mmCIF file of C-alpha atoms in Angstrom:
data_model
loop_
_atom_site.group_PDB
_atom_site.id
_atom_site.type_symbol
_atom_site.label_atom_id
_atom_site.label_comp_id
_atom_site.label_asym_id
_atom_site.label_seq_id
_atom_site.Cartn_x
_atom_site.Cartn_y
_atom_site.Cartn_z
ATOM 1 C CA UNK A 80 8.634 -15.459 9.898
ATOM 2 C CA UNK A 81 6.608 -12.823 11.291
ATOM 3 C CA UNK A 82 3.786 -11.298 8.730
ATOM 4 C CA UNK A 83 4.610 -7.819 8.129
ATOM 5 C CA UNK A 84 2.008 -6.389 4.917
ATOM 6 C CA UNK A 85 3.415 -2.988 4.774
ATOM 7 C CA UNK A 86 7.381 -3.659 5.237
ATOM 8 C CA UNK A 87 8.825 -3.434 1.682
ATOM 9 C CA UNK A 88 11.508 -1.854 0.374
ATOM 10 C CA UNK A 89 14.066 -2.813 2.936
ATOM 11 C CA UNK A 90 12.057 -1.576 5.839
ATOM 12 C CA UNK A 91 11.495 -3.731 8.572
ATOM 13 C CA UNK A 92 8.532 -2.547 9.995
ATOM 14 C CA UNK A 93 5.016 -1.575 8.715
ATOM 15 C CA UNK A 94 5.755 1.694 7.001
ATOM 16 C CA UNK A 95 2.034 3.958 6.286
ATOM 17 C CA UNK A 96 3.377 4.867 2.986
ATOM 18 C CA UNK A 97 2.859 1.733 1.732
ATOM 19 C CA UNK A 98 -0.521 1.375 3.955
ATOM 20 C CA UNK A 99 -1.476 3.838 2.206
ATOM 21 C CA UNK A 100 -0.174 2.653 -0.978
ATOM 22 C CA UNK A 101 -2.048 -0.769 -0.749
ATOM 23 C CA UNK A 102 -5.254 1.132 0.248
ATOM 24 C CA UNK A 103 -5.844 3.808 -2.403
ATOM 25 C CA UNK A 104 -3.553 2.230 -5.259
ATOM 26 C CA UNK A 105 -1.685 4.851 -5.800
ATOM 27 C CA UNK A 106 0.824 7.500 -3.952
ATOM 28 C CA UNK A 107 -1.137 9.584 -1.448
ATOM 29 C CA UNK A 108 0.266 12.063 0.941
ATOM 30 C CA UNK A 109 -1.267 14.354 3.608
ATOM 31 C CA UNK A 110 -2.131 18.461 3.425
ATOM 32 C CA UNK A 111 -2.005 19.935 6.636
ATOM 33 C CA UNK A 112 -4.862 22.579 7.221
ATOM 34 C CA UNK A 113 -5.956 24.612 10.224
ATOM 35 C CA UNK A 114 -9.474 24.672 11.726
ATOM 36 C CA UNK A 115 -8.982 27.855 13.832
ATOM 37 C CA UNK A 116 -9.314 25.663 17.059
ATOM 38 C CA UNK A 117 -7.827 25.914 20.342
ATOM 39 C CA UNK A 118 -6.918 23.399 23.283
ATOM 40 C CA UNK A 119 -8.661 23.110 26.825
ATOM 41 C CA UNK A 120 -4.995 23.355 28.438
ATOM 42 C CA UNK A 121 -4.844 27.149 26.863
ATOM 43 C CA UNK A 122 -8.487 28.585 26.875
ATOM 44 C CA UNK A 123 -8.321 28.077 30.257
ATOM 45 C CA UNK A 124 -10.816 25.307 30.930
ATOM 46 C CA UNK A 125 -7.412 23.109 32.028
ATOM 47 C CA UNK A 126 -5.264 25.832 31.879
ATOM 48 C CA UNK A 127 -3.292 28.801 29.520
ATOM 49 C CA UNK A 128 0.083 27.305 29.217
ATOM 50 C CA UNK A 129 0.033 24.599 26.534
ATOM 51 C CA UNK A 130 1.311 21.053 27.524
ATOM 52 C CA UNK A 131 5.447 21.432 28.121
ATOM 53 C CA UNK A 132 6.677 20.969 24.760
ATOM 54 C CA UNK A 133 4.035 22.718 22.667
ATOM 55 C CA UNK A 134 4.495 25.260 19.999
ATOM 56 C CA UNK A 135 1.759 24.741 16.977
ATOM 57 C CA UNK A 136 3.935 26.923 15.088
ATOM 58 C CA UNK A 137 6.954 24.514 14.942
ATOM 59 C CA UNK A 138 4.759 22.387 12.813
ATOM 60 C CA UNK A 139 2.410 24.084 10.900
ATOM 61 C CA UNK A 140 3.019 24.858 7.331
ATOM 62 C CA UNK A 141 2.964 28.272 5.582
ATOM 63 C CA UNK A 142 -0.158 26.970 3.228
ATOM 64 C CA UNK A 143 -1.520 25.578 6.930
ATOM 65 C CA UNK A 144 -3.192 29.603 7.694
ATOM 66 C CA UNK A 145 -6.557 29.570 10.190
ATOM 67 C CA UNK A 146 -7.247 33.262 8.841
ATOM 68 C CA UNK A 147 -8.033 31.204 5.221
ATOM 69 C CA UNK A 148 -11.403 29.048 4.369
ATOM 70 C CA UNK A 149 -10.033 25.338 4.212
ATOM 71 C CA UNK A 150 -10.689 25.249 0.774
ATOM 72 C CA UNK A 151 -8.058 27.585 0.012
ATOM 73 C CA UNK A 152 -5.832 26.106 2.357
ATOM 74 C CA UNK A 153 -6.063 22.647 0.693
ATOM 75 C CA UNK A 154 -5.464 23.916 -2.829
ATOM 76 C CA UNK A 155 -2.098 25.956 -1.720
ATOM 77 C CA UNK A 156 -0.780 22.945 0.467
ATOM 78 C CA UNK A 157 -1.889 20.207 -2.493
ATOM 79 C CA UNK A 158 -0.116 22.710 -5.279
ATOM 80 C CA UNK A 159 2.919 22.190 -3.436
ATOM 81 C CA UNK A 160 2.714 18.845 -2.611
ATOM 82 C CA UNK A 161 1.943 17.996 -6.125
ATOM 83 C CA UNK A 162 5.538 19.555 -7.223
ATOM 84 C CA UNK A 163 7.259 18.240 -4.379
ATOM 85 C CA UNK A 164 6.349 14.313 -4.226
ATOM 86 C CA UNK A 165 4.318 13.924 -7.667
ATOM 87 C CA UNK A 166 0.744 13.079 -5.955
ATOM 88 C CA UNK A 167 -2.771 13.066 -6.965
ATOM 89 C CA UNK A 168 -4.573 12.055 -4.104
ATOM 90 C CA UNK A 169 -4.519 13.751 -0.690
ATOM 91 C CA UNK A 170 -5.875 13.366 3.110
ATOM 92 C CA UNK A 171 -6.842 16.751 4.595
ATOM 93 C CA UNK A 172 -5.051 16.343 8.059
ATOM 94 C CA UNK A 173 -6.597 18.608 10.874
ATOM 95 C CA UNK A 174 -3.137 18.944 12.365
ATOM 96 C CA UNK A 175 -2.782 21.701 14.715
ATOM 97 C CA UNK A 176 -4.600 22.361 18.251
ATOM 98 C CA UNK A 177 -7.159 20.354 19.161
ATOM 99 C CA UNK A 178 -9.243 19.042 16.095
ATOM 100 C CA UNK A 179 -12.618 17.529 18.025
ATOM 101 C CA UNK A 180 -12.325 20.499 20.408
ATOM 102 C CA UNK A 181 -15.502 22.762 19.445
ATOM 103 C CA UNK A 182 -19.423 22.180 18.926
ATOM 104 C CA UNK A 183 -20.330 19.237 16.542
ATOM 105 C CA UNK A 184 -22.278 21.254 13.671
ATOM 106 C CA UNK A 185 -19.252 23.370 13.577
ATOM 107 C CA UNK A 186 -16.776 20.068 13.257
ATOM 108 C CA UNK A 187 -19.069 18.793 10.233
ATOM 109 C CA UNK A 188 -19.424 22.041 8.935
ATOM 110 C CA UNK A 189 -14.905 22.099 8.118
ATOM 111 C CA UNK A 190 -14.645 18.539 8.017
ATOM 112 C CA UNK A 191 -17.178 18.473 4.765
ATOM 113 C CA UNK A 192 -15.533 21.536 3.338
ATOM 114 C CA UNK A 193 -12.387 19.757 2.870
ATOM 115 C CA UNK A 194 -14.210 16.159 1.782
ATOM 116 C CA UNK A 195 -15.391 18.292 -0.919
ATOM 117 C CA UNK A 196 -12.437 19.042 -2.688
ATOM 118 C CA UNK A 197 -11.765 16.914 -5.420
ATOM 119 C CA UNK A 198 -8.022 15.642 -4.679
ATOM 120 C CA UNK A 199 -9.203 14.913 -0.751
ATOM 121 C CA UNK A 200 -9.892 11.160 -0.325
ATOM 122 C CA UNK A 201 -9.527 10.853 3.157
ATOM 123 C CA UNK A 202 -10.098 12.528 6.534
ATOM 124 C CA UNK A 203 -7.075 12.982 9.692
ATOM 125 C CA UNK A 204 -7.887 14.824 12.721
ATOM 126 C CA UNK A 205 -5.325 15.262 15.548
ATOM 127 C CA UNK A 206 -7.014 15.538 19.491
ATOM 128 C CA UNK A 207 -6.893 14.733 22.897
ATOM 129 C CA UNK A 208 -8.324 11.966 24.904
ATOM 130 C CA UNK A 209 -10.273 14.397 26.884
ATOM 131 C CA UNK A 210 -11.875 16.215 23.593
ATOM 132 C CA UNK A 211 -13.457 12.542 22.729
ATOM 133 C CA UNK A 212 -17.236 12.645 22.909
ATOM 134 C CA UNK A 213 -20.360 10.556 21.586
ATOM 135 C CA UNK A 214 -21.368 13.533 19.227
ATOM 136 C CA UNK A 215 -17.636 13.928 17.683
ATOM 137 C CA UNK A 216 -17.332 9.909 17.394
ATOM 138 C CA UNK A 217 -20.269 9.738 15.798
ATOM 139 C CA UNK A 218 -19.826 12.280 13.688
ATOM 140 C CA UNK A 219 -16.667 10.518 12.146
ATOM 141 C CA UNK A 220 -18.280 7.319 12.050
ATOM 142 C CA UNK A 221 -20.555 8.511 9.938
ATOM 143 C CA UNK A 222 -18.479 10.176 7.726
ATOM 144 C CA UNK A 223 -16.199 6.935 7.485
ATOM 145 C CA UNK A 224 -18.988 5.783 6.052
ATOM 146 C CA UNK A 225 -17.817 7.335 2.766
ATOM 147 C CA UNK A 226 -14.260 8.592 3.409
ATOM 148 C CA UNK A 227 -11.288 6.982 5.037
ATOM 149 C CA UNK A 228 -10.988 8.363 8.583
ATOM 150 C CA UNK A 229 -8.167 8.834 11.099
ATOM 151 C CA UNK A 230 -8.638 9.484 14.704
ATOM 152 C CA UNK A 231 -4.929 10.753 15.982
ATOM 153 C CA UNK A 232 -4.782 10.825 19.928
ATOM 154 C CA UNK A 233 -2.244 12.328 21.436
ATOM 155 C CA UNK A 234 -0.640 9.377 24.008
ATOM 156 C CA UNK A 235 2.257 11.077 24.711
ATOM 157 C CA UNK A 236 3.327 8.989 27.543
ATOM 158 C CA UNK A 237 2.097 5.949 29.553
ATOM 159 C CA UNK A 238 2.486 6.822 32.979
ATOM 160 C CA UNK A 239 1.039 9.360 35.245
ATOM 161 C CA UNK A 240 3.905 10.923 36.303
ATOM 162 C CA UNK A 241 5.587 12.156 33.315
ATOM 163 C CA UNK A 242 2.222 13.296 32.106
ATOM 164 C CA UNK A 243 1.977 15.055 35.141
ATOM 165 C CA UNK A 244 5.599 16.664 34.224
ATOM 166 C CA UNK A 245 4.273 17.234 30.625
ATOM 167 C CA UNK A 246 1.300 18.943 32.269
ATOM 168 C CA UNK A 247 -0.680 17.176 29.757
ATOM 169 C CA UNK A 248 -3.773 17.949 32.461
ATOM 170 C CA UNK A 249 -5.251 14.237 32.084
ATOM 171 C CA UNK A 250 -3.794 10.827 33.432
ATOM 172 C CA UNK A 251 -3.312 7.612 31.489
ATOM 173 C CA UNK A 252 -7.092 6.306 32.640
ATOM 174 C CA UNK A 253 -8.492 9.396 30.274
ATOM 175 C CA UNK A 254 -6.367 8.111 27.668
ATOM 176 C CA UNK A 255 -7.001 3.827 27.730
ATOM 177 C CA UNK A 256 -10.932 5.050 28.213
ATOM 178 C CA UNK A 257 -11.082 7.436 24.866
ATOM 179 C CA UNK A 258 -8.688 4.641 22.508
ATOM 180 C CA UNK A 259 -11.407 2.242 23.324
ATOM 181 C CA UNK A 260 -14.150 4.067 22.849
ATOM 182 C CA UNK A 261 -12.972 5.346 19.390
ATOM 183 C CA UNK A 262 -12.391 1.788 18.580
ATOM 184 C CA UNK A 263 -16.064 0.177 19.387
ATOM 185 C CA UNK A 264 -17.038 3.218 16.896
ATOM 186 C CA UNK A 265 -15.221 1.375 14.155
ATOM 187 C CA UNK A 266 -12.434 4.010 13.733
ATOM 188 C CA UNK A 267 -8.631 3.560 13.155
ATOM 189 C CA UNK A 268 -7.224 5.474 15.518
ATOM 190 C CA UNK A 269 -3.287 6.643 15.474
ATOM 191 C CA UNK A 270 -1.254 7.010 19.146
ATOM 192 C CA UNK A 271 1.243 9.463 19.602
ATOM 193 C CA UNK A 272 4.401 8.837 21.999
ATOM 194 C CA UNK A 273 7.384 11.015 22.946
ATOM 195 C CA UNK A 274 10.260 9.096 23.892
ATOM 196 C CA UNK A 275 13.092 10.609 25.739
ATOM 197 C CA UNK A 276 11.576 12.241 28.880
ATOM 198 C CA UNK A 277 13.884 12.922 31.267
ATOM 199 C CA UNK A 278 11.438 11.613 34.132
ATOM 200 C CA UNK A 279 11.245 8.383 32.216
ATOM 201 C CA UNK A 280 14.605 5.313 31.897
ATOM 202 C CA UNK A 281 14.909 3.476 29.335
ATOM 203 C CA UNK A 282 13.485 0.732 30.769
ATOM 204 C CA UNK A 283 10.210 2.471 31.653
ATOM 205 C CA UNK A 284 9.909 3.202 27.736
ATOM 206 C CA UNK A 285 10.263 0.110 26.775
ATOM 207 C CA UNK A 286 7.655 -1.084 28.755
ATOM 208 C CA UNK A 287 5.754 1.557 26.994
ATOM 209 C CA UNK A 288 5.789 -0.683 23.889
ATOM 210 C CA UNK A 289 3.974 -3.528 26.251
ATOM 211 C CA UNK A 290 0.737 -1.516 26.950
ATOM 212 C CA UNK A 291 0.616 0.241 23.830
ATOM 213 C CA UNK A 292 0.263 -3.513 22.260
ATOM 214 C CA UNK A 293 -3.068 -3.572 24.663
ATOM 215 C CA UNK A 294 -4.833 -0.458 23.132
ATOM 216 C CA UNK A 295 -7.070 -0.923 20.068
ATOM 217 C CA UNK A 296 -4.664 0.995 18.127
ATOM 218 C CA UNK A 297 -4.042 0.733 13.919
ATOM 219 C CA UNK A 298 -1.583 3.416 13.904
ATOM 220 C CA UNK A 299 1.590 4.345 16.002
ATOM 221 C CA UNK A 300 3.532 7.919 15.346
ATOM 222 C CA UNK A 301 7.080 7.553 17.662
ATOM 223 C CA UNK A 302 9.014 10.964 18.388
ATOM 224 C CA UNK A 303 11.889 11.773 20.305
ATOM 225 C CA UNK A 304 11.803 14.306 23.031
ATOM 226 C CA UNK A 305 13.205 18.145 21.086
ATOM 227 C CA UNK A 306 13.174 20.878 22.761
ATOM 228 C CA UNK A 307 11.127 23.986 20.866
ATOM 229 C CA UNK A 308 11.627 27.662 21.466
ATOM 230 C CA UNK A 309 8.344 29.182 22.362
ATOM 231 C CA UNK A 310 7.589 26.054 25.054
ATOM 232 C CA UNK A 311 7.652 25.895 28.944
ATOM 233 C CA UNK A 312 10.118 23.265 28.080
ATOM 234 C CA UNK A 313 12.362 25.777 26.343
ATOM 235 C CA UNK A 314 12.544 27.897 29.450
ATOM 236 C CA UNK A 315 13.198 25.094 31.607
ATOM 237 C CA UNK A 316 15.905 23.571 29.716
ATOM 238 C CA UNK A 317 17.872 26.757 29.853
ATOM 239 C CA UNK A 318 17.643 26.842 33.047
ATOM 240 C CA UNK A 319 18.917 23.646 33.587
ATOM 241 C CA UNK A 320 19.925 21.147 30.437
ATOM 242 C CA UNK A 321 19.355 17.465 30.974
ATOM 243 C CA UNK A 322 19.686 14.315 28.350
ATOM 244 C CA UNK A 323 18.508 14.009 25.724
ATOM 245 C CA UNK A 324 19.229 11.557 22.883
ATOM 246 C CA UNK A 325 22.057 11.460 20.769
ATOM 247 C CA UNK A 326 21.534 10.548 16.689
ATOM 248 C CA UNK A 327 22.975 6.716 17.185
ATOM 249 C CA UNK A 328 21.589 6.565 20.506
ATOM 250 C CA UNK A 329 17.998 7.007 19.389
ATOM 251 C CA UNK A 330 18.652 4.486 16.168
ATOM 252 C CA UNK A 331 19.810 1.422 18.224
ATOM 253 C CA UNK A 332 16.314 2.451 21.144
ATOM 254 C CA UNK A 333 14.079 3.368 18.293
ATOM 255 C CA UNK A 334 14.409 0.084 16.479
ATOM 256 C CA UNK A 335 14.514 -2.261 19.970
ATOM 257 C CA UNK A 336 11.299 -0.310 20.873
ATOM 258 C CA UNK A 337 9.990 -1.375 17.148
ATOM 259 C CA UNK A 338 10.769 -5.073 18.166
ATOM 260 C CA UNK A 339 8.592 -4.850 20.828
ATOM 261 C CA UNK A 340 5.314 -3.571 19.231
ATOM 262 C CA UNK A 341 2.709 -5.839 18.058
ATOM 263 C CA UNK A 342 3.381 -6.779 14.378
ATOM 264 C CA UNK A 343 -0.391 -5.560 12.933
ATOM 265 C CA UNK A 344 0.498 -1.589 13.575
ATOM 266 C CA UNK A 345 1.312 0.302 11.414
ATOM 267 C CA UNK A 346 4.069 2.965 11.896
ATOM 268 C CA UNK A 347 3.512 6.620 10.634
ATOM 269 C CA UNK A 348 6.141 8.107 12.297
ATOM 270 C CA UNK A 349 9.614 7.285 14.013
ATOM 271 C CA UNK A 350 11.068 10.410 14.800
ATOM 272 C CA UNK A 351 10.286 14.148 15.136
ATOM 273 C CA UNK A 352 11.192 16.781 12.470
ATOM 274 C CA UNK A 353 11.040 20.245 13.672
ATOM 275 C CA UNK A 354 12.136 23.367 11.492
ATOM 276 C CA UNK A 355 15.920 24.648 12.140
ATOM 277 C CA UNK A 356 14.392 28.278 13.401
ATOM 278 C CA UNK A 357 12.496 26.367 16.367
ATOM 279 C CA UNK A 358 14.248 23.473 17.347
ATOM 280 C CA UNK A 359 17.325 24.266 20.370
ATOM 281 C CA UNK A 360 18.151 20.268 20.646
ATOM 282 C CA UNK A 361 19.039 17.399 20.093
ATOM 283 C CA UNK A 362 20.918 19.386 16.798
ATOM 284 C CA UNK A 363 21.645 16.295 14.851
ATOM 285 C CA UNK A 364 22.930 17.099 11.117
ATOM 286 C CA UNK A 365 21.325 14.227 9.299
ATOM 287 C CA UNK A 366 17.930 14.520 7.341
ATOM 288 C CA UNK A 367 14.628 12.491 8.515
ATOM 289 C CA UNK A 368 15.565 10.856 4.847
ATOM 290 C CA UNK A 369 19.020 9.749 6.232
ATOM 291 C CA UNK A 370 17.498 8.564 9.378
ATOM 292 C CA UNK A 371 15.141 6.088 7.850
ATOM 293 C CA UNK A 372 17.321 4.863 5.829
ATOM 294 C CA UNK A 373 20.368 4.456 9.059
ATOM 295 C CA UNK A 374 17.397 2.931 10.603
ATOM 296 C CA UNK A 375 16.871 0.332 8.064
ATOM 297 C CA UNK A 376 20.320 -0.366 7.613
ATOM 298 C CA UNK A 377 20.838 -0.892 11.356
ATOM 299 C CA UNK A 378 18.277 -3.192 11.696
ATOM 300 C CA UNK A 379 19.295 -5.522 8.774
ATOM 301 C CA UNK A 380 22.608 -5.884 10.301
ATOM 302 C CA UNK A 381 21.386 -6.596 13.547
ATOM 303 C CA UNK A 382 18.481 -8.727 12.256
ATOM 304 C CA UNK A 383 16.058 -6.453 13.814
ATOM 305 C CA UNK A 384 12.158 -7.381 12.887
ATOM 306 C CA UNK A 385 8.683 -5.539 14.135
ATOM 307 C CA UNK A 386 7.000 -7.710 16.746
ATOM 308 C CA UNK A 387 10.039 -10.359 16.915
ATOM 309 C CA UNK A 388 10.401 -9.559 20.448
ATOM 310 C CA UNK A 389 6.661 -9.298 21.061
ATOM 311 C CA UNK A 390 5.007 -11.262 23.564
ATOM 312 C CA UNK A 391 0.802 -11.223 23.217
#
């Protein structure tokens, strides 16, 4: 039987909860904060329009606020996160724009600020493969040193042309070359996919699965394709409506796609959760909650396992 540490509970893949679990010893959950950054594909260095499908907004917190110190912003998000899930401990997660996008002194400067709070055990900063430096890297290194760190790089998708479509203003080469070079710095880094792109069949993303298994990654965050008001995408889908995945559809792909993965990573994510006020489609009526759990129920009946289709 395939060795799968962090699939308890009926799941039947390696769920971060219990990663996280396992590595702190107790129930930890992330507190989104903003860093006031921006992204080079809307300052104009790559361009002003945002990648396709890209509104910060749609997943930002109220307690998440750029215009506060972090400090303050930690203690409002970890007050409600304390009454919502019962936790104690808490990773300050640099979620929105482009967390490794700005000079290094000034990076140290808000990633200390929120080490510093007492509740904050652990360090998650969300980029792109072309905001990946020496002086960032080593910056985190160093502060892994002390903390537990997580590199998030957005992935997105695995071939040129739908990254071209995404306007993601980088190609797949940026992408392999900055995973890599997180990794010889000793970091655990987390991809991001979108699955769903209309440029893309289902056999292309399956094949995703196959060179994501090649990258150095720990951590794997899935999300079907929505469409957000606010986005290029938005525009373009009124315009003209194509596919997109229906609730069962995305179930029985989501957990073949989980067959094919390497059975070391560790998922984080399996499907996007945008707020009712920004999301146009797919509408589907059942919680995130629900979905795991239709998830896990469809792959005990079908016998479904991480990795038991993977081939090294």
């Amino acid at each position: 039987m395939i060795s799968l540490p962090y699939a308890r509970r009926g799941f039947r893949y390696n769920n971060y909860k219990y990663y996280l679990e396992d590595h702190f010893g107790e129930r930890v959950q992330r507190v989104s904060v903003e860093g006031g950054f921006t992204c080079p594909n809307r300052d104009g260095t790559l361009g002003t329009t945002g990648c396709i499908y890209c509104n910060n907004r749609s997943f930002s917190p109220p307690y998440a606020d750029g215009g506060k110190p972090v400090a303050e912003q930690l203690s409002e998000g970890i007050r409600f996160l304390s009454q919502r899930f019962g936790a104690e401990k808490f990773i300050a997660y640099f979620q929105s724009q482009c967390n490794t996008y700005a000079a290094v002194d000034r990076l140290e400067k808000l990633y200390r600020e929120a080490l510093d709070h007492p509740k904050i055990v652990g360090l998650a900063v969300s980029t792109r493969p072309d905001c990946i430096n020496d002086e960032n890297l080593g910056l985190l290194k160093s502060i892994s040193r002390h903390h537990d760190v997580n590199l998030e790089m957005g992935i997105e998708s695995v071939y040129d042309d739908s990254l071209k479509w995404m306007n993601r203003c980088h190609d797949l080469s940026v992408t392999v070359k900055a995973i890599q070079k997180a990794a010889e710095y000793g970091l655990n880094v987390t991809g991001h996919i979108i699955l769903g792109l209309p440029c893309e069949t289902r056999e292309k993303m399956l094949d995703t699965a196959a060179v994501l298994n090649r990258l150095p990654l720990t951590f794997l965050k899935l999300h079907h394709l929505q469409i957000i008001r606010g986005t290029p995408l938005a525009v373009r889908y009124k315009k003209q409506a194509f596919p997109l995945f229906d609730y069962r559809e995305y179930i029985e792909f989501i957990a073949e796609f989980i067959s094919r993965l390497r059975p070391d990573i560790i998922l984080q994510r399996v499907i996007s959760s945008s707020p009712e006020n920004y999301l146009i489609a797919p509408q589907w009526q059942p919680t995130t909650t629900a979905f795991i759990m239709d998830l896990q129920k469809y792959m005990r009946e079908k016998e479904i396992w991480q990795g038991d289709k993977y081939t090294p």
